[in-house]
Amino acid sequence: MLFHVTMDVNIPNDADPTAIDALKAKEKARAQELQHAGVWRHLWRVAGRYSNVSIFDVASNGELHDLLSTLPLFPYMEVRVTALCRHPSSIHDDDR
């Protein structure tokens, strides 16, 4: 199943910068791991915001939730999820 996921990150101003830098490094590593695994198919930064738009390819809503909750910055995220299905006019065979 494909999901369009928007993640807005809201780190408190009084958060420890060293701890946040460590979380960001872990976040990058986890995001790249999931991309290499093929479940995080697209990752796009939203210009001008600490936000991204992503496409995930997972088996279920539950799998997506479990995966998102493994992201180190998850406690600081507002996440919006939209389930997707193939458009009949699409020319791409891999957008199931």
mmCIF file of C-alpha atoms in Angstrom:
data_model
loop_
_atom_site.group_PDB
_atom_site.id
_atom_site.type_symbol
_atom_site.label_atom_id
_atom_site.label_comp_id
_atom_site.label_asym_id
_atom_site.label_seq_id
_atom_site.Cartn_x
_atom_site.Cartn_y
_atom_site.Cartn_z
ATOM 1 C CA MET A 1 0.000 0.000 0.000
ATOM 2 C CA LEU A 2 1.215 3.490 -0.791
ATOM 3 C CA PHE A 3 0.877 6.337 1.675
ATOM 4 C CA HIS A 4 1.505 10.062 1.283
ATOM 5 C CA VAL A 5 2.957 11.258 4.590
ATOM 6 C CA THR A 6 3.663 14.835 5.613
ATOM 7 C CA MET A 7 5.913 15.281 8.632
ATOM 8 C CA ASP A 8 6.254 18.692 10.274
ATOM 9 C CA VAL A 9 9.012 18.799 12.880
ATOM 10 C CA ASN A 10 8.540 21.100 15.883
ATOM 11 C CA ILE A 11 11.550 21.048 18.193
ATOM 12 C CA PRO A 12 11.115 23.172 21.324
ATOM 13 C CA ASN A 13 13.334 26.260 21.440
ATOM 14 C CA ASP A 14 14.719 25.237 24.831
ATOM 15 C CA ALA A 15 15.792 21.757 23.699
ATOM 16 C CA ASP A 16 19.435 20.823 24.246
ATOM 17 C CA PRO A 17 21.201 21.505 20.898
ATOM 18 C CA THR A 18 23.690 18.666 21.387
ATOM 19 C CA ALA A 19 20.928 16.144 22.064
ATOM 20 C CA ILE A 20 18.924 17.415 19.083
ATOM 21 C CA ASP A 21 21.970 17.179 16.784
ATOM 22 C CA ALA A 22 22.404 13.557 17.889
ATOM 23 C CA LEU A 23 18.713 12.859 17.174
ATOM 24 C CA LYS A 24 19.022 14.456 13.728
ATOM 25 C CA ALA A 25 21.997 12.218 12.895
ATOM 26 C CA LYS A 26 20.028 9.143 14.015
ATOM 27 C CA GLU A 27 17.007 10.361 12.018
ATOM 28 C CA LYS A 28 19.091 10.666 8.851
ATOM 29 C CA ALA A 29 20.533 7.177 9.317
ATOM 30 C CA ARG A 30 17.079 5.655 9.934
ATOM 31 C CA ALA A 31 15.548 7.463 6.935
ATOM 32 C CA GLN A 32 18.324 6.216 4.672
ATOM 33 C CA GLU A 33 17.974 2.672 6.038
ATOM 34 C CA LEU A 34 14.243 2.692 5.234
ATOM 35 C CA GLN A 35 14.898 4.109 1.763
ATOM 36 C CA HIS A 36 17.459 1.378 1.032
ATOM 37 C CA ALA A 37 14.898 -1.189 2.238
ATOM 38 C CA GLY A 38 12.425 0.168 -0.345
ATOM 39 C CA VAL A 39 9.672 1.155 2.082
ATOM 40 C CA TRP A 40 10.427 4.916 2.061
ATOM 41 C CA ARG A 41 10.127 5.397 -1.692
ATOM 42 C CA HIS A 42 10.260 9.201 -1.935
ATOM 43 C CA LEU A 43 11.483 11.893 0.438
ATOM 44 C CA TRP A 44 11.016 15.565 -0.390
ATOM 45 C CA ARG A 45 11.817 18.625 1.690
ATOM 46 C CA VAL A 46 9.135 21.315 1.840
ATOM 47 C CA ALA A 47 10.880 24.572 0.954
ATOM 48 C CA GLY A 48 10.984 27.113 3.760
ATOM 49 C CA ARG A 49 9.757 24.744 6.488
ATOM 50 C CA TYR A 50 11.156 22.012 8.737
ATOM 51 C CA SER A 51 8.877 19.591 6.969
ATOM 52 C CA ASN A 52 8.914 16.795 4.422
ATOM 53 C CA VAL A 53 6.543 15.039 2.082
ATOM 54 C CA SER A 54 7.179 11.339 1.670
ATOM 55 C CA ILE A 55 5.776 8.277 -0.051
ATOM 56 C CA PHE A 56 5.889 5.010 1.877
ATOM 57 C CA ASP A 57 5.218 1.547 0.462
ATOM 58 C CA VAL A 58 4.150 -0.785 3.274
ATOM 59 C CA ALA A 59 1.686 -3.620 3.756
ATOM 60 C CA SER A 60 -0.747 -1.920 6.129
ATOM 61 C CA ASN A 61 -1.737 1.114 8.198
ATOM 62 C CA GLY A 62 -0.346 -0.625 11.246
ATOM 63 C CA GLU A 63 3.019 -1.249 9.604
ATOM 64 C CA LEU A 64 3.226 2.419 8.626
ATOM 65 C CA HIS A 65 2.424 3.528 12.175
ATOM 66 C CA ASP A 66 5.005 1.156 13.643
ATOM 67 C CA LEU A 67 7.621 2.352 11.144
ATOM 68 C CA LEU A 68 6.954 6.055 11.746
ATOM 69 C CA SER A 69 7.199 5.569 15.491
ATOM 70 C CA THR A 70 10.771 4.280 15.044
ATOM 71 C CA LEU A 71 11.919 7.660 13.719
ATOM 72 C CA PRO A 72 14.090 9.378 16.333
ATOM 73 C CA LEU A 73 12.363 12.742 15.767
ATOM 74 C CA PHE A 74 8.872 11.193 15.938
ATOM 75 C CA PRO A 75 8.122 12.731 19.376
ATOM 76 C CA TYR A 76 8.594 16.177 17.786
ATOM 77 C CA MET A 77 6.525 15.516 14.644
ATOM 78 C CA GLU A 78 3.048 16.332 13.526
ATOM 79 C CA VAL A 79 2.288 13.594 10.996
ATOM 80 C CA ARG A 80 -0.487 13.556 8.403
ATOM 81 C CA VAL A 81 -1.161 10.382 6.411
ATOM 82 C CA THR A 82 -3.172 9.886 3.239
ATOM 83 C CA ALA A 83 -3.665 6.431 1.715
ATOM 84 C CA LEU A 84 -3.052 6.319 -2.037
ATOM 85 C CA CYS A 85 -4.175 4.046 -4.829
ATOM 86 C CA ARG A 86 -3.127 3.767 -8.452
ATOM 87 C CA HIS A 87 -4.705 6.264 -10.810
ATOM 88 C CA PRO A 88 -6.136 4.621 -13.951
ATOM 89 C CA SER A 89 -4.422 7.213 -16.169
ATOM 90 C CA SER A 90 -0.951 6.641 -14.708
ATOM 91 C CA ILE A 91 1.686 5.429 -17.163
ATOM 92 C CA HIS A 92 3.904 4.012 -14.383
ATOM 93 C CA ASP A 93 3.712 0.318 -13.609
ATOM 94 C CA ASP A 94 5.435 0.637 -10.224
ATOM 95 C CA ASP A 95 2.892 2.926 -8.561
ATOM 96 C CA ARG A 96 0.670 0.128 -7.371
#
